[in-house]
mmCIF file of C-alpha atoms in Angstrom:
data_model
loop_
_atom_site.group_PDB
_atom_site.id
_atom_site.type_symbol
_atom_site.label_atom_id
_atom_site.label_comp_id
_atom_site.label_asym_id
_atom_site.label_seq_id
_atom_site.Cartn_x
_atom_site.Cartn_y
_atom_site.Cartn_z
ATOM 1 C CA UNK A 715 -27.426 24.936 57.620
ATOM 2 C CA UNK A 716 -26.782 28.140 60.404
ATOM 3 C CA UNK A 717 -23.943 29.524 61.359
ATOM 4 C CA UNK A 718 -24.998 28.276 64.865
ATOM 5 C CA UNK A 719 -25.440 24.450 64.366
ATOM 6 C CA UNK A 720 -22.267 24.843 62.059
ATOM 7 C CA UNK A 721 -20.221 26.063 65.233
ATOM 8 C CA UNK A 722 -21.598 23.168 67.464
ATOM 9 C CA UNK A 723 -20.952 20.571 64.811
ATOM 10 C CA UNK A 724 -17.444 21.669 64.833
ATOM 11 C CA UNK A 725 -16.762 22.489 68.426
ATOM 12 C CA UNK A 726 -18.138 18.800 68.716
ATOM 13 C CA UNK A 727 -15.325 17.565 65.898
ATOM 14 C CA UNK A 728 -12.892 19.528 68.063
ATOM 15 C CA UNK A 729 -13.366 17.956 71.170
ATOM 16 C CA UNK A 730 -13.826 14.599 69.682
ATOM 17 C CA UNK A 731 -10.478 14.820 67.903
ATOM 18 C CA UNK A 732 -8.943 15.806 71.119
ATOM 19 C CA UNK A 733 -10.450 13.172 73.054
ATOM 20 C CA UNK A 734 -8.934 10.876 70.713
ATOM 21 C CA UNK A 735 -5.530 11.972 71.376
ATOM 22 C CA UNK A 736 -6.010 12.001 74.681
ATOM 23 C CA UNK A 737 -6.273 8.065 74.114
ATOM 24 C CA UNK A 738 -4.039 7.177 71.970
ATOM 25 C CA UNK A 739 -2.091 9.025 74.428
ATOM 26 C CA UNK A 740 -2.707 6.944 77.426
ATOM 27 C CA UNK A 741 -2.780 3.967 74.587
ATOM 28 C CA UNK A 742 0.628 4.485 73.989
ATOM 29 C CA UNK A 743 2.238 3.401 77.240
ATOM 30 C CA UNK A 744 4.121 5.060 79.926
ATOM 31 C CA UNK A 745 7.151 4.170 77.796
ATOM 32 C CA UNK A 746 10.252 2.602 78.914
ATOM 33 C CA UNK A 747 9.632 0.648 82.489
ATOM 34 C CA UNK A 748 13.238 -0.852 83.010
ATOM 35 C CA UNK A 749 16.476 -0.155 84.151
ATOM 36 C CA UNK A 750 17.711 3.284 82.948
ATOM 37 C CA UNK A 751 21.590 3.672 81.873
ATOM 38 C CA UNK A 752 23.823 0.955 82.193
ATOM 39 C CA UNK A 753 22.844 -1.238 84.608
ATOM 40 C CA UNK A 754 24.979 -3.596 86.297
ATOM 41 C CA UNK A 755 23.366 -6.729 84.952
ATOM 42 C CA UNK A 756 19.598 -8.022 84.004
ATOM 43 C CA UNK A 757 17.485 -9.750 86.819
ATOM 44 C CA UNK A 758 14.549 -11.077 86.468
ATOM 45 C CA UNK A 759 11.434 -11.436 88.574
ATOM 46 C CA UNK A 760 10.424 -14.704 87.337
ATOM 47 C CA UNK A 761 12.401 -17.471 88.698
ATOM 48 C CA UNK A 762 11.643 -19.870 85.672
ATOM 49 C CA UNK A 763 13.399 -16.716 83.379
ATOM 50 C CA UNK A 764 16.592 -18.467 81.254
ATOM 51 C CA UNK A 765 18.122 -15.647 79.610
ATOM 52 C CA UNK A 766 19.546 -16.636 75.806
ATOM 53 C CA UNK A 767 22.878 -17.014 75.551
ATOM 54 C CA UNK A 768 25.405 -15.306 73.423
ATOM 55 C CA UNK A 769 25.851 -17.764 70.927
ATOM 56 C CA UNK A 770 29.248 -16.309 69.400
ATOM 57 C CA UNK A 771 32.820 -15.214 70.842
ATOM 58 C CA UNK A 772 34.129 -13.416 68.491
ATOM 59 C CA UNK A 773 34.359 -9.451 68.924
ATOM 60 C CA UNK A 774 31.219 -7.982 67.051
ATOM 61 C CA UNK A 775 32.337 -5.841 63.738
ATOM 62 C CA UNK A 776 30.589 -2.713 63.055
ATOM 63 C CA UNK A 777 28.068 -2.450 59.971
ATOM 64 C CA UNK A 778 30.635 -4.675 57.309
ATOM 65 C CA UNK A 779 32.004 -7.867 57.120
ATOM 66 C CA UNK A 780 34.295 -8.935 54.352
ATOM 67 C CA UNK A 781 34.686 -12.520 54.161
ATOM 68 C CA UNK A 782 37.246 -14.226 51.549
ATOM 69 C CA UNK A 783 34.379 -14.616 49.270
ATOM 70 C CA UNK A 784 32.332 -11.578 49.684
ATOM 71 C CA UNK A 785 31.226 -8.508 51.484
ATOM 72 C CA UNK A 786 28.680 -7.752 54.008
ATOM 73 C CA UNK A 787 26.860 -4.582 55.000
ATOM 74 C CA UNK A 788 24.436 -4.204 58.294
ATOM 75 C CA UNK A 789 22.688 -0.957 58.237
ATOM 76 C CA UNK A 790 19.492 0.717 60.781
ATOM 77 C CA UNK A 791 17.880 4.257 60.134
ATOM 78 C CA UNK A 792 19.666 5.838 63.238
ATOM 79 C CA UNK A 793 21.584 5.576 66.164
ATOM 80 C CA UNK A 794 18.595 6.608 68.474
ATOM 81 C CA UNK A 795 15.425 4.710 68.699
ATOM 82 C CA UNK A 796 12.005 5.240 70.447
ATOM 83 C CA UNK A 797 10.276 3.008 72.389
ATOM 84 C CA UNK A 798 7.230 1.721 70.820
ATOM 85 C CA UNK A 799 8.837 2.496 67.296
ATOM 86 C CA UNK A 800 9.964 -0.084 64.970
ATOM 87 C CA UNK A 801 13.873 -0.934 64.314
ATOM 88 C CA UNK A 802 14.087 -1.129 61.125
ATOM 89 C CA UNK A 803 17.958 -3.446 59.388
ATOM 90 C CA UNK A 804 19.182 -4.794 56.331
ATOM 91 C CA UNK A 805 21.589 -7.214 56.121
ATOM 92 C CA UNK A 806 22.772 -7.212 52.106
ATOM 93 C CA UNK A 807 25.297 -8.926 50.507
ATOM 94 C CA UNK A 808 27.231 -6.330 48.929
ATOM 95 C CA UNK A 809 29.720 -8.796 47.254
ATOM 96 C CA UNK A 810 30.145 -10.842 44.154
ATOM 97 C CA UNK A 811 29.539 -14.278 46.123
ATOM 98 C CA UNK A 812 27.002 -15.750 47.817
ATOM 99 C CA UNK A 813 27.384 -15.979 51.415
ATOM 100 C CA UNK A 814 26.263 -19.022 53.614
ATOM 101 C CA UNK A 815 24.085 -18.178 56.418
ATOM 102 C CA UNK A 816 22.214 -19.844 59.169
ATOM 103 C CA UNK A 817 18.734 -18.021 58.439
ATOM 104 C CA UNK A 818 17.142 -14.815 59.389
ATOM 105 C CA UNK A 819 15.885 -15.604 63.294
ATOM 106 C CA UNK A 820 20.090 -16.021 64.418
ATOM 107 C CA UNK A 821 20.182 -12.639 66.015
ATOM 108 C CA UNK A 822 20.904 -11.537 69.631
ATOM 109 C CA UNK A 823 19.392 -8.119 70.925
ATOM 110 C CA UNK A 824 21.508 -7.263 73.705
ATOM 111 C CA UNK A 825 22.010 -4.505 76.700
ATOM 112 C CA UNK A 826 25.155 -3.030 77.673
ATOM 113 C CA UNK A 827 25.461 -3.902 81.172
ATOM 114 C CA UNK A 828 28.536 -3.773 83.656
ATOM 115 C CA UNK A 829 29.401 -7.559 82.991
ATOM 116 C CA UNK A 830 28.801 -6.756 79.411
ATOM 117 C CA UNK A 831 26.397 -7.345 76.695
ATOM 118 C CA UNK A 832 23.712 -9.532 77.539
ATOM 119 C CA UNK A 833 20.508 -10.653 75.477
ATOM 120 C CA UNK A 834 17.159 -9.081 76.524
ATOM 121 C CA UNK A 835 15.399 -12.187 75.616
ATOM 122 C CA UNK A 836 14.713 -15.595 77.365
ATOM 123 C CA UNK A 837 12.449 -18.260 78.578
ATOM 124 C CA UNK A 838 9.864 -18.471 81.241
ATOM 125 C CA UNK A 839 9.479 -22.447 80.739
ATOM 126 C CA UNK A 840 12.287 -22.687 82.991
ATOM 127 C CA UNK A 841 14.865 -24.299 80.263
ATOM 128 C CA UNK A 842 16.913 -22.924 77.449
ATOM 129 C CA UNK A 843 15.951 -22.163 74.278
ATOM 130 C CA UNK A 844 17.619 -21.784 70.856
ATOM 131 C CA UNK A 845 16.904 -19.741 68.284
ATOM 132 C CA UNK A 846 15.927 -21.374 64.776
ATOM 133 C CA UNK A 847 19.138 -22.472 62.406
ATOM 134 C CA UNK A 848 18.450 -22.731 58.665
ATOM 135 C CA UNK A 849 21.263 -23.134 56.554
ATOM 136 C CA UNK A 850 21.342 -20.751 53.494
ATOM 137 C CA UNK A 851 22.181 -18.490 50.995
ATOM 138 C CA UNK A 852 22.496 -15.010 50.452
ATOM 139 C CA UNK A 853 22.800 -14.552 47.003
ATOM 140 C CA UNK A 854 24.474 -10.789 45.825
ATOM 141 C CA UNK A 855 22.363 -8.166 46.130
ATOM 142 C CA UNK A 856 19.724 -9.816 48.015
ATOM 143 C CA UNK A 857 19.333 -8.894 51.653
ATOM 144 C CA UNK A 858 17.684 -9.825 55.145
ATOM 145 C CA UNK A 859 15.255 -7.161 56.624
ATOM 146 C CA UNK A 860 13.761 -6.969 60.146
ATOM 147 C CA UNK A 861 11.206 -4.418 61.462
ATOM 148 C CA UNK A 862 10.786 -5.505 65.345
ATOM 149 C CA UNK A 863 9.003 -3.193 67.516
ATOM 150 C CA UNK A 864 10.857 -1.951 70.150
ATOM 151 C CA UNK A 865 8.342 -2.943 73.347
ATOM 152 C CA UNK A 866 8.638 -5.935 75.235
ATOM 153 C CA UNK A 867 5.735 -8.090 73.116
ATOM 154 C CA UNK A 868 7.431 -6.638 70.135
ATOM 155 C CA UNK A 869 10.551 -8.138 70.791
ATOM 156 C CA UNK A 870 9.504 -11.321 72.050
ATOM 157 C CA UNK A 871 7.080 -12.006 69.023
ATOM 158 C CA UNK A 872 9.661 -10.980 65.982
ATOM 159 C CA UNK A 873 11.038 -14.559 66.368
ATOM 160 C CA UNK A 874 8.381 -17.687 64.577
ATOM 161 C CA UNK A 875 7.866 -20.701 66.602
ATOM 162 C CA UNK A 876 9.708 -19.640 69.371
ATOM 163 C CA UNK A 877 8.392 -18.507 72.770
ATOM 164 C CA UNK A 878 10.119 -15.793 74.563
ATOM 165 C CA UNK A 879 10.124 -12.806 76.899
ATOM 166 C CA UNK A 880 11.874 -10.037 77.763
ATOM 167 C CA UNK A 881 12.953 -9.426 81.204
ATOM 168 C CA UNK A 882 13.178 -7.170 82.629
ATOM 169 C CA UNK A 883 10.998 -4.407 80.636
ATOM 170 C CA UNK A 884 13.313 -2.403 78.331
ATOM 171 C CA UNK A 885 14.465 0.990 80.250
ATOM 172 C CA UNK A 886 16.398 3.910 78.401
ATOM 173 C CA UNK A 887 20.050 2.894 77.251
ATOM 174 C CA UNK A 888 22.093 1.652 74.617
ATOM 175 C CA UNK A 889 21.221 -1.544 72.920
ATOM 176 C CA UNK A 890 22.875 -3.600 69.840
ATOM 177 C CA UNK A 891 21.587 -6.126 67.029
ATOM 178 C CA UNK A 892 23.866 -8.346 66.057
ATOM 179 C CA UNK A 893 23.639 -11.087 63.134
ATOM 180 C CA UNK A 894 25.584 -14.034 64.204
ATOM 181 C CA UNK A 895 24.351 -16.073 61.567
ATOM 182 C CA UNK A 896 27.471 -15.955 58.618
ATOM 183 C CA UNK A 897 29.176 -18.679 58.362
ATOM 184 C CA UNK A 898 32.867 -18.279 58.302
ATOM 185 C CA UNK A 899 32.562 -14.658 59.422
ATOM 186 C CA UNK A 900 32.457 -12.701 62.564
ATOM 187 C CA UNK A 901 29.020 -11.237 63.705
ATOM 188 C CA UNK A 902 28.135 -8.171 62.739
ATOM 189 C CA UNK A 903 26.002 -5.290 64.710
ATOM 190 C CA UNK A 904 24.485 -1.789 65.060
ATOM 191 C CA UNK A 905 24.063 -0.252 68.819
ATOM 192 C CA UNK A 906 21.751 2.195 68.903
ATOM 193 C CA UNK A 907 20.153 4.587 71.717
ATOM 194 C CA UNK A 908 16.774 3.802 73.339
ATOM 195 C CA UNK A 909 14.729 6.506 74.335
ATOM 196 C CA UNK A 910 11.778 6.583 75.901
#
């Protein structure tokens, strides 16, 4: 092969490979679409929206919960998370007991607003929806996991057999998971930093 057909072949590669960025680029979103900050509460377009409610009223305890039988631990990879990324938790019992839970879907993901923090999640059907209840165990050192991708189909889809949407689209701001789902125990979360 010449040096000349060489050059074109990879001038060609070049531009190819930077015509794929250019895509995945554009593929990749705008980012973030919502509210930025702390906004003074959540609206929603859709008049059949019904946001979830927050299920517990206990205060929310940071990363570990000791219960009389056992111990707790939430943890996340960071306080800051990009949209379009995936936030990635373990819940593990850390203790010498095994700890009664209602499943892996009872979880809120909620915005600080300026009436507080409020779920990012609902229904467009017009009604209420609850989350999925399971009682059981988690036995010492086993653990829950999530990985939800942080965009609005992300979210809504991280839940089985449940239909939801998030309204309005995420915007930059802070953000918390919290596990409601111990019995006999406060919840437990993580806030963390979106970023677009």
């Amino acid at each position: 092969m010449d040096h000349t057909r060489r050059d074109a072949l990879a001038g060609s590669a070049l531009a190819l490979s930077v015509a794929t960025a250019g895509c995945l680029d554009f593929a990749a979103g705008d980012g973030p679409q919502g509210p930025e900050g702390t906004p003074a509460t959540l609206t929603c377009d859709d008049d059949g929206f019904v946001r979830l409610g927050q299920p517990f009223e206990a205060s929310v305890t940071e990363t570990l919960v000791e219960t009389d039988e056992t111990t707790v631990e939430l943890s996340t990879e960071g306080a800051t998370e990009t949209y379009g990324q995936s936030l990635r938790l373990v819940l593990r019992n850390t203790g010498d007991a095994p700890a009664a839970t209602l499943g892996e879907s009872t979880y809120s993901l909620q915005r600080e607003t300026g009436e507080g923090w409020l779920d990012i999640r609902g229904s467009t059907s017009g009604e209420a929806v609850e989350l999925p209840r399971t009682e059981a165990s988690l036995d010492t050192s086993s653990a829950y996991s999530w990985d939800i991708t942080l965009t609005e189909s992300g979210i809504a889809d991280a839940v089985d057999g449940v239909d939801l949407e998030v309204c309005p689209p995420l915007g930059d701001g802070t953000y918390r998971f919290v596990y409601w789902g111990l019995v006999d125990a406060p919840p437990i979360g993580a806030e963390f930093e979106l970023v677009g």
